[in-house]
DNA sequence: ACCTGAACACCGTTCAAGT
DNA sequence: ACCTGAACACCGTTCAAGT
């Protein structure tokens, strides 16, 4: 039972699917995956469960809508997330990019740059919303015809096309990139989870340290490689690492498109 | 309430953590993610919930153990899964490989081959156990110091080392491969889900067809690329596609290791 | 040490009833 | 058309009690 700091009634604007999804994202961000319940939702929205069920079919659909909303915001360039803010988005200026590059209407830079930007967008979204990673996996494996997969696929695929990849390889190249991004982002989501399972005050660096320490304590006979690499794991930078992987795949794509295919040719 | 086809008591051998985990995997395979409940578990094991809680801390730990058991069986070469079988594994011969290659004590073939084999092992495990994909994501993002990540990491990493990659790139190259495998396997898990959300009788091919049809019906203005690629998506082979992605990354790794790094150099 | 099973708090969902 | 809120079936987990 949380303290009654929140005013129990805010009947200002009417209930809407959008407002419900918005509140769901808030709840997920604040209280984690287990924090999204219909009771918490009804309390925040000052209604009964029936009202929510009029706008939303069930909890699964609500989770899907929340996932889609966050992904859409992350993948659409120049749009910041309106999730946490209660007021509708006006003409908000895009936040300053950490890379220093301006965000224009048509994204600037080489196709490689734009792929990196899309990938980092998703990466950061998962870091900001740790519940997104397993949700994304569940979403994708259940309904790939939903709106989440095409959204990501489209953003990446356009740049693959711009890269000059022959049409016959579009699907393969785009799939490889998307799968990598989802896998890597999912794995790295933990770094933003505020030490849920670790106790408070254990931040990102301490967490990495704990992980690589755990790896160093593995059985030398069973895990020689993982132990040897534990040191590298300790002081790696997530985003750099993530981008290095993107570059590895981009290299593979461009080299393969040029007709070399050394991975198979070597054998 | 299922019909009483199962004998309600099978008090043959004593309860054990292993037997509980085994039954959990059975339940997950049979009834899906929602099928694993403590009631179903107690019914199958003919005990009370307290007995289970004596061997297992909570449901999360049980899910983790089930995930680890399946991953271990998939990643360890020459070991088939003992999950569905009730009798303890004796000296079972490895099942015939679909690729026709014999399974020796030390896995044969080039490092590339062995990487493909490990990757396919996980791929097939996720296909056989559709609940594994989101579970893996949840597992990895919560406790990367657990046993699942090192297991996968070690199997892939040894082959990366054998590939002749310089030590400074071990972590990056292995991470890229592991992330891709997890992302791709998760996404493809759906193809083995027996049309849970689609109704019975809708098999793999029909499912792919439905997906690409959905993609073809997307808005032409918003999704030109995805629409253009829908046909390729329709008749692609999952495993081929998956391996093509692996090869793309292997190409990137070997080319980058040779000092070219064309992805960044090109700009 | 290992197991039993009633009991508890909580959850998603439904639905007759209101406006 | 949109919302209310009591009620239902079910869930994970606990714990005093047994052997």
XYZ file of C-alpha atoms (C1' of nucleotides) in Angstrom:
572
model
C 0.000 0.000 0.000
C 1.708 3.185 -1.150
C 1.264 6.393 0.840
C -1.519 8.617 -0.379
C 0.760 11.248 -1.883
C -1.132 11.048 -5.193
C -4.479 12.749 -5.218
C -7.001 9.962 -5.379
C -9.237 11.669 -7.929
C -8.269 13.515 -11.063
C -11.435 13.378 -13.050
C -10.253 16.211 -15.267
C -10.283 14.597 -18.696
C -12.270 11.547 -19.717
C -10.873 8.059 -19.779
C -9.371 7.003 -23.079
C -7.335 4.140 -24.409
C -4.413 6.507 -24.832
C -4.547 7.671 -21.253
C -4.747 4.079 -20.036
C -1.719 3.023 -22.061
C 0.163 6.083 -20.865
C -0.558 5.243 -17.253
C 0.420 1.627 -17.872
C 3.847 2.732 -19.103
C 4.204 4.981 -16.063
C 3.375 2.083 -13.794
C 5.793 -0.250 -15.556
C 8.580 2.297 -15.336
C 7.910 3.085 -11.715
C 7.074 -0.254 -10.212
C 8.474 -2.765 -12.681
C 6.767 -5.592 -14.494
C 4.852 -6.707 -11.439
C 3.678 -3.161 -10.826
C 1.189 -3.153 -13.664
C -2.046 -4.462 -12.169
C -5.618 -3.521 -12.835
C -6.001 -2.449 -9.213
C -3.069 -0.032 -9.447
C -4.429 1.150 -12.773
C -7.935 1.784 -11.454
C -6.542 3.613 -8.456
C -4.407 5.947 -10.556
C -7.186 6.557 -13.019
C -9.852 6.752 -10.331
C -12.195 4.300 -12.010
C -13.324 0.706 -11.821
C -11.897 -2.232 -13.743
C -14.937 -2.311 -16.027
C -14.075 1.104 -17.391
C -10.625 -0.082 -18.415
C -12.043 -3.214 -19.990
C -14.277 -1.079 -22.134
C -11.205 0.473 -23.784
C -8.865 -2.508 -23.707
C -9.579 -6.190 -24.337
C -7.305 -7.646 -21.666
C -3.955 -7.301 -19.976
C -2.061 -8.817 -22.884
C -3.380 -6.222 -25.278
C -2.540 -3.495 -22.801
C 1.047 -4.718 -22.504
C 1.275 -4.888 -26.278
C 0.012 -1.342 -26.649
C 2.470 -0.107 -24.028
C 5.320 -1.877 -25.818
C 4.295 -0.478 -29.169
C 3.999 3.058 -27.839
C 7.526 3.020 -26.424
C 9.015 1.367 -29.517
C 7.281 3.821 -31.824
C 8.690 6.740 -29.872
C 12.158 5.213 -29.906
C 12.257 4.332 -33.582
C 10.617 7.438 -34.993
C 13.417 10.008 -35.368
C 13.091 13.404 -33.719
C 10.204 12.352 -31.542
C 10.679 12.180 -27.811
C 8.517 9.930 -25.716
C 5.276 11.477 -24.493
C 4.709 8.609 -22.121
C 5.616 10.034 -18.762
C 4.238 13.499 -19.443
C 0.569 13.961 -18.672
C -0.012 16.822 -21.082
C -0.246 16.116 -24.817
C 2.928 16.732 -26.773
C 2.979 20.204 -28.240
C 5.788 21.287 -30.556
C 8.547 20.000 -28.335
C 12.055 20.449 -29.633
C 14.120 17.287 -29.888
C 16.486 16.812 -26.984
C 20.172 17.459 -27.577
C 21.830 14.421 -29.093
C 24.657 12.919 -27.117
C 26.593 12.472 -30.330
C 26.219 16.158 -31.081
C 24.602 15.643 -34.457
C 21.471 17.679 -35.185
C 18.192 15.867 -35.748
C 16.721 17.069 -39.009
C 13.486 16.021 -40.718
C 15.345 13.686 -43.023
C 17.970 12.016 -40.891
C 21.460 13.034 -42.022
C 24.574 10.942 -42.381
C 25.481 7.789 -44.230
C 23.173 4.772 -44.219
C 25.560 3.237 -41.704
C 25.128 6.261 -39.460
C 21.384 6.075 -39.703
C 21.345 2.385 -38.887
C 23.474 3.074 -35.833
C 21.078 5.812 -34.799
C 17.988 3.608 -35.102
C 19.730 0.828 -33.217
C 20.845 3.161 -30.446
C 17.317 4.502 -30.202
C 15.997 1.066 -29.373
C 18.979 0.346 -27.154
C 18.330 3.462 -25.099
C 14.607 2.809 -24.954
C 15.225 -0.598 -23.432
C 17.627 0.925 -20.975
C 15.042 3.501 -19.980
C 12.268 0.888 -19.770
C 13.811 -2.347 -18.510
C 10.477 -4.162 -18.721
C 10.648 -3.698 -22.490
C 13.197 -6.434 -23.171
C 11.259 -9.553 -22.183
C 8.090 -7.867 -23.366
C 9.586 -7.356 -26.788
C 10.621 -10.989 -26.976
C 7.172 -12.127 -25.936
C 5.551 -9.715 -28.349
C 7.668 -10.718 -31.309
C 7.402 -14.423 -30.767
C 3.664 -14.284 -30.398
C 2.466 -11.818 -33.021
C 5.089 -10.821 -35.605
C 2.272 -9.411 -37.705
C 1.703 -6.850 -34.971
C 2.896 -3.298 -35.300
C 6.160 -3.637 -33.406
C 8.122 -5.820 -35.797
C 7.275 -3.936 -39.012
C 8.163 -0.674 -37.325
C 11.669 -1.794 -36.444
C 12.088 -3.723 -39.667
C 11.115 -0.765 -41.802
C 13.481 1.697 -40.123
C 16.448 -0.591 -40.503
C 15.502 -1.967 -43.914
C 15.360 1.408 -45.639
C 18.974 2.001 -44.705
C 19.992 -1.461 -45.839
C 18.489 -0.637 -49.208
C 20.333 2.694 -49.206
C 23.513 0.757 -48.518
C 23.345 -0.681 -52.026
C 22.679 -4.247 -50.930
C 21.244 -6.277 -53.834
C 17.503 -6.794 -53.517
C 17.806 -10.547 -53.102
C 19.717 -9.987 -49.835
C 17.489 -7.321 -48.329
C 15.574 -9.685 -46.123
C 18.626 -11.556 -44.886
C 20.674 -8.451 -44.142
C 17.837 -6.608 -42.438
C 16.857 -9.646 -40.393
C 20.422 -10.085 -39.192
C 20.618 -6.489 -38.016
C 17.219 -6.513 -36.351
C 17.875 -9.795 -34.578
C 21.188 -8.549 -33.299
C 19.696 -5.303 -32.050
C 16.904 -7.067 -30.217
C 19.201 -9.655 -28.704
C 21.828 -7.164 -27.613
C 19.384 -4.609 -26.306
C 17.596 -7.290 -24.348
C 20.753 -8.507 -22.773
C 21.933 -5.048 -21.850
C 18.626 -3.984 -20.376
C 19.812 -5.149 -17.017
C 22.295 -2.334 -16.666
C 19.499 0.137 -16.318
C 17.467 -1.971 -13.947
C 18.195 -0.122 -10.781
C 19.574 -3.109 -9.018
C 16.119 -4.529 -8.491
C 17.504 -7.893 -7.510
C 20.653 -6.463 -6.037
C 19.423 -4.024 -3.490
C 19.427 -0.240 -3.802
C 22.520 1.838 -4.348
C 24.126 -0.747 -6.580
C 24.653 1.177 -9.770
C 25.683 0.330 -13.287
C 29.414 0.102 -12.651
C 29.010 -1.961 -9.528
C 26.681 -4.275 -11.378
C 29.138 -4.865 -14.195
C 31.780 -5.470 -11.593
C 29.624 -8.033 -9.825
C 28.904 -9.820 -13.078
C 32.496 -10.109 -14.176
C 33.519 -11.168 -10.684
C 30.928 -13.935 -10.885
C 32.386 -14.959 -14.228
C 35.883 -15.049 -12.816
C 34.725 -17.470 -10.146
C 33.424 -20.025 -12.622
C 34.926 -23.493 -12.822
C 38.275 -23.205 -14.689
C 37.734 -26.563 -16.364
C 34.235 -25.832 -17.663
C 34.547 -22.132 -18.430
C 38.106 -21.255 -19.509
C 37.010 -18.803 -22.195
C 34.419 -16.967 -20.144
C 36.924 -16.577 -17.309
C 39.579 -15.273 -19.667
C 37.178 -12.687 -21.026
C 35.777 -11.577 -17.661
C 38.248 -8.715 -17.423
C 37.187 -7.351 -20.794
C 33.597 -7.619 -19.668
C 34.309 -5.601 -16.549
C 35.376 -2.352 -18.163
C 33.550 -2.478 -21.468
C 31.190 0.330 -22.390
C 27.748 -0.978 -23.259
C 27.013 1.424 -26.068
C 30.459 1.138 -27.621
C 30.211 -2.613 -27.449
C 26.773 -2.520 -28.967
C 27.921 -0.315 -31.844
C 30.982 -2.481 -32.419
C 28.623 -5.387 -33.012
C 26.573 -3.327 -35.458
C 29.744 -2.469 -37.338
C 30.759 -6.117 -37.445
C 27.467 -6.978 -39.139
C 27.619 -3.966 -41.447
C 31.065 -5.099 -42.518
C 29.758 -8.569 -43.160
C 26.857 -7.182 -45.182
C 28.928 -4.917 -47.398
C 31.668 -7.477 -47.944
C 29.151 -10.191 -48.747
C 27.255 -7.845 -51.069
C 30.548 -7.285 -52.890
C 30.566 -11.009 -53.607
C 33.323 -12.293 -51.363
C 31.436 -14.414 -48.797
C 34.689 -15.408 -47.069
C 33.007 -17.157 -44.133
C 31.885 -20.066 -46.281
C 34.661 -19.798 -48.866
C 37.382 -20.335 -46.288
C 36.404 -23.864 -45.378
C -10.346 -29.288 -15.128
C -8.652 -31.867 -17.336
C -10.086 -35.366 -17.621
C -8.608 -37.865 -15.225
C -6.617 -39.700 -17.839
C -3.446 -39.347 -15.775
C -3.211 -41.607 -12.781
C -3.546 -39.308 -9.820
C -0.855 -40.978 -7.748
C 2.564 -42.138 -8.856
C 4.393 -42.241 -5.574
C 7.094 -44.422 -7.051
C 10.225 -42.350 -6.473
C 10.641 -39.574 -3.943
C 10.217 -35.912 -4.739
C 13.363 -34.104 -5.790
C 14.317 -30.774 -7.239
C 15.264 -32.529 -10.448
C 11.903 -34.231 -10.765
C 10.117 -30.955 -10.079
C 12.079 -29.113 -12.748
C 11.495 -31.968 -15.160
C 7.763 -31.815 -14.586
C 7.819 -28.040 -14.954
C 9.383 -28.358 -18.406
C 6.765 -30.957 -19.322
C 4.018 -28.629 -18.224
C 5.486 -25.679 -20.112
C 5.822 -27.740 -23.268
C 2.353 -29.163 -23.001
C 0.272 -26.273 -21.771
C 2.375 -23.223 -22.576
C 3.629 -20.475 -20.342
C 0.353 -20.169 -18.485
C 0.261 -23.918 -17.934
C 2.942 -23.893 -15.267
C 1.113 -23.397 -11.985
C 1.744 -24.800 -8.561
C -1.660 -26.470 -8.626
C -0.900 -28.296 -11.864
C 2.495 -29.167 -10.479
C 1.143 -30.549 -7.225
C -1.448 -32.569 -9.125
C 1.094 -34.171 -11.431
C 3.495 -34.854 -8.601
C 0.738 -35.902 -6.219
C 1.887 -33.641 -3.398
C 1.063 -30.339 -1.740
C 2.569 -26.948 -2.537
C 4.637 -27.014 0.615
C 6.587 -30.007 -0.646
C 7.566 -28.097 -3.774
C 8.551 -25.056 -1.769
C 10.882 -27.181 0.236
C 12.924 -27.925 -2.896
C 12.469 -24.630 -4.735
C 12.471 -21.076 -3.409
C 9.697 -19.697 -5.608
C 8.228 -19.744 -9.091
C 10.933 -17.505 -10.514
C 13.659 -19.875 -9.436
C 11.711 -22.786 -10.866
C 11.395 -21.038 -14.234
C 15.075 -20.254 -14.158
C 15.972 -23.863 -13.450
C 13.703 -25.068 -16.251
C 15.308 -22.598 -18.660
C 18.796 -23.613 -17.611
C 18.045 -27.318 -17.968
C 16.813 -26.921 -21.532
C 19.649 -24.590 -22.528
C 22.244 -26.911 -21.049
C 20.859 -29.835 -23.010
C 20.811 -27.763 -26.192
C 24.291 -26.320 -25.897
C 26.118 -29.404 -24.675
C 27.017 -31.396 -27.788
C 25.894 -35.002 -28.065
C 23.459 -34.750 -25.226
C 19.783 -35.059 -25.976
C 17.199 -33.567 -23.684
C 16.027 -35.810 -20.846
C 13.136 -33.482 -20.082
C 10.137 -35.312 -21.470
C 11.323 -38.762 -20.497
C 10.347 -39.882 -17.022
C 13.130 -42.411 -16.605
C 16.614 -41.138 -15.790
C 18.975 -40.913 -18.751
C 21.015 -44.042 -19.075
C 23.602 -44.376 -21.805
C 21.351 -43.075 -24.560
C 22.893 -42.816 -27.974
C 22.718 -39.390 -29.551
C 19.863 -39.023 -32.006
C 20.705 -39.020 -35.702
C 21.751 -35.549 -36.799
C 19.596 -33.937 -39.464
C 22.724 -32.698 -41.169
C 24.057 -36.243 -41.313
C 27.301 -35.470 -39.536
C 28.315 -37.817 -36.730
C 28.494 -36.448 -33.197
C 31.891 -37.276 -31.766
C 33.279 -36.472 -28.337
C 35.211 -33.522 -29.675
C 32.979 -31.793 -32.157
C 34.428 -32.020 -35.651
C 34.570 -29.431 -38.391
C 35.946 -25.917 -38.682
C 35.331 -23.349 -35.940
C 32.715 -21.850 -38.255
C 30.983 -25.209 -38.447
C 31.022 -25.612 -34.712
C 29.628 -22.143 -34.175
C 26.827 -22.941 -36.579
C 26.140 -26.161 -34.710
C 25.936 -24.471 -31.322
C 23.715 -21.763 -32.749
C 21.411 -24.266 -34.394
C 21.226 -26.191 -31.148
C 19.804 -23.175 -29.378
C 17.627 -22.338 -32.363
C 16.074 -25.783 -32.350
C 15.644 -25.783 -28.585
C 13.635 -22.581 -28.780
C 11.568 -24.049 -31.559
C 10.879 -27.135 -29.487
C 10.127 -25.077 -26.370
C 8.441 -21.853 -27.483
C 8.185 -20.611 -23.896
C 11.980 -20.447 -23.865
C 12.327 -17.276 -25.902
C 10.744 -14.699 -23.590
C 12.052 -16.684 -20.632
C 15.570 -16.418 -21.954
C 15.209 -12.686 -22.401
C 13.837 -12.303 -18.900
C 16.523 -14.553 -17.498
C 19.380 -12.779 -19.207
C 18.226 -9.283 -18.418
C 17.724 -10.110 -14.764
C 20.650 -12.270 -13.773
C 23.474 -12.459 -16.320
C 25.642 -13.943 -13.606
C 23.357 -16.960 -13.642
C 24.320 -20.151 -15.340
C 22.555 -19.593 -18.657
C 24.644 -16.778 -20.087
C 28.070 -18.262 -19.310
C 26.985 -21.564 -20.810
C 26.098 -20.023 -24.163
C 28.955 -17.576 -24.043
C 31.507 -20.292 -23.387
C 30.373 -22.562 -26.218
C 30.507 -19.778 -28.771
C 33.578 -18.077 -27.373
C 35.826 -21.113 -27.638
C 35.180 -21.253 -31.350
C 35.775 -17.534 -31.738
C 39.156 -18.071 -30.144
C 39.810 -21.005 -32.473
C 38.947 -18.707 -35.353
C 42.165 -16.789 -34.739
C 40.473 -13.596 -33.596
C 42.946 -11.411 -31.665
C 42.379 -11.572 -27.917
C 41.365 -7.925 -27.667
C 38.325 -8.657 -29.850
C 37.170 -11.857 -28.186
C 34.522 -10.221 -26.095
C 33.129 -8.077 -28.900
C 32.996 -10.873 -31.449
C 31.482 -13.410 -29.066
C 28.930 -10.919 -27.782
C 27.840 -10.087 -31.315
C 27.274 -13.744 -32.142
C 25.471 -14.537 -28.906
C 23.227 -11.496 -29.190
C 22.319 -12.366 -32.734
C 21.548 -15.966 -31.863
C 19.320 -14.996 -28.953
C 17.516 -12.327 -30.926
C 16.978 -14.488 -33.988
C 15.990 -17.587 -32.080
C 13.526 -15.581 -30.038
C 11.922 -14.087 -33.066
C 11.646 -17.415 -34.833
C 10.229 -19.232 -31.847
C 6.761 -18.445 -33.078
C 7.005 -20.806 -36.005
C 6.931 -23.748 -33.694
C 4.167 -22.420 -31.515
C 1.365 -24.593 -32.713
C -0.815 -21.719 -33.727
C -1.727 -21.029 -30.123
C -3.162 -17.631 -30.992
C -4.235 -18.700 -34.438
C -6.430 -21.668 -33.837
C -5.495 -25.277 -34.394
C -4.454 -26.704 -37.729
C -2.581 -23.585 -38.722
C 0.881 -24.899 -39.296
C 4.252 -23.390 -39.917
C 3.795 -22.639 -43.609
C 0.350 -21.182 -43.114
C 1.703 -19.053 -40.340
C 4.485 -17.632 -42.458
C 1.953 -16.990 -45.158
C -0.315 -15.122 -42.773
C 2.567 -12.999 -41.559
C 3.743 -11.945 -44.965
C 0.180 -11.296 -46.055
C -0.194 -8.988 -43.078
C 2.997 -7.245 -44.121
C 1.749 -6.812 -47.651
C -1.336 -5.058 -46.335
C 0.628 -2.398 -44.479
C 0.317 1.266 -45.432
C 2.362 1.832 -48.637
C 3.435 5.282 -47.455
C 4.676 4.195 -44.038
C 6.048 0.739 -44.863
C 7.430 0.645 -48.413
C 10.417 -1.508 -47.547
C 8.607 -4.044 -45.423
C 5.983 -4.458 -48.149
C 8.642 -4.921 -50.783
C 10.287 -7.623 -48.717
C 7.093 -9.454 -47.747
C 7.424 -11.879 -50.654
C 10.937 -12.865 -49.570
C 9.613 -13.351 -46.065
C 6.901 -15.689 -47.308
C 9.064 -18.424 -48.713
C 12.217 -18.099 -46.685
C 13.484 -21.066 -44.740
C 13.969 -20.234 -41.085
C 17.091 -22.256 -40.521
C 18.743 -21.165 -43.767
C 17.953 -17.569 -42.952
C 19.299 -18.010 -39.475
C 22.547 -19.510 -40.742
C 22.909 -16.804 -43.375
C 22.894 -14.266 -40.552
C 25.545 -16.233 -38.687
C 27.695 -16.253 -41.807
C 27.256 -12.514 -42.227
C 28.622 -11.961 -38.739
C 31.398 -14.519 -39.182
C 32.416 -12.674 -42.333
C 32.430 -9.412 -40.432
C 34.513 -10.933 -37.663
C 37.150 -12.466 -39.895
C 37.416 -9.428 -42.166
C 37.644 -7.076 -39.194
C 40.214 -9.315 -37.532
C 42.268 -9.040 -40.718
C 42.395 -5.299 -40.099
C 40.097 -3.964 -42.783
C 37.139 -2.601 -40.778
C 35.453 -1.329 -43.942
C 32.192 -0.357 -42.242
C 33.754 2.620 -40.523
C 36.487 3.224 -43.077
C 34.030 3.789 -45.899
C 32.481 6.904 -44.477
C 14.731 -33.879 7.014
C 10.858 -33.951 4.334
C 6.021 -33.514 3.418
C 0.723 -32.172 4.142
C -2.982 -29.105 3.126
C -5.869 -25.441 4.859
C -5.615 -20.582 4.696
C -4.278 -15.813 3.060
C -3.611 -11.992 0.138
C -3.849 -10.803 -4.419
C -4.729 -11.164 -9.202
C -7.381 -10.809 -14.049
C -11.873 -10.790 -15.597
C -17.034 -10.648 -15.742
C -21.467 -8.606 -15.620
C -25.769 -6.745 -13.975
C -26.703 -2.276 -13.089
C -26.410 2.526 -13.603
C -25.958 7.190 -16.388
C -21.857 5.027 -25.384
C -19.417 4.873 -21.369
C -18.685 3.831 -16.602
C -19.438 1.524 -11.653
C -18.088 -1.939 -8.393
C -19.315 -6.243 -6.250
C -18.345 -10.901 -7.233
C -15.853 -15.067 -9.133
C -12.307 -18.220 -10.183
C -7.655 -18.696 -9.774
C -3.056 -17.756 -8.495
C 1.663 -17.774 -5.581
C 2.988 -18.303 -1.053
C 2.904 -19.280 4.005
C 2.891 -22.044 8.044
C 1.355 -24.855 11.843
C 1.167 -29.495 11.988
C 2.473 -34.041 10.962
C 6.006 -38.085 9.985
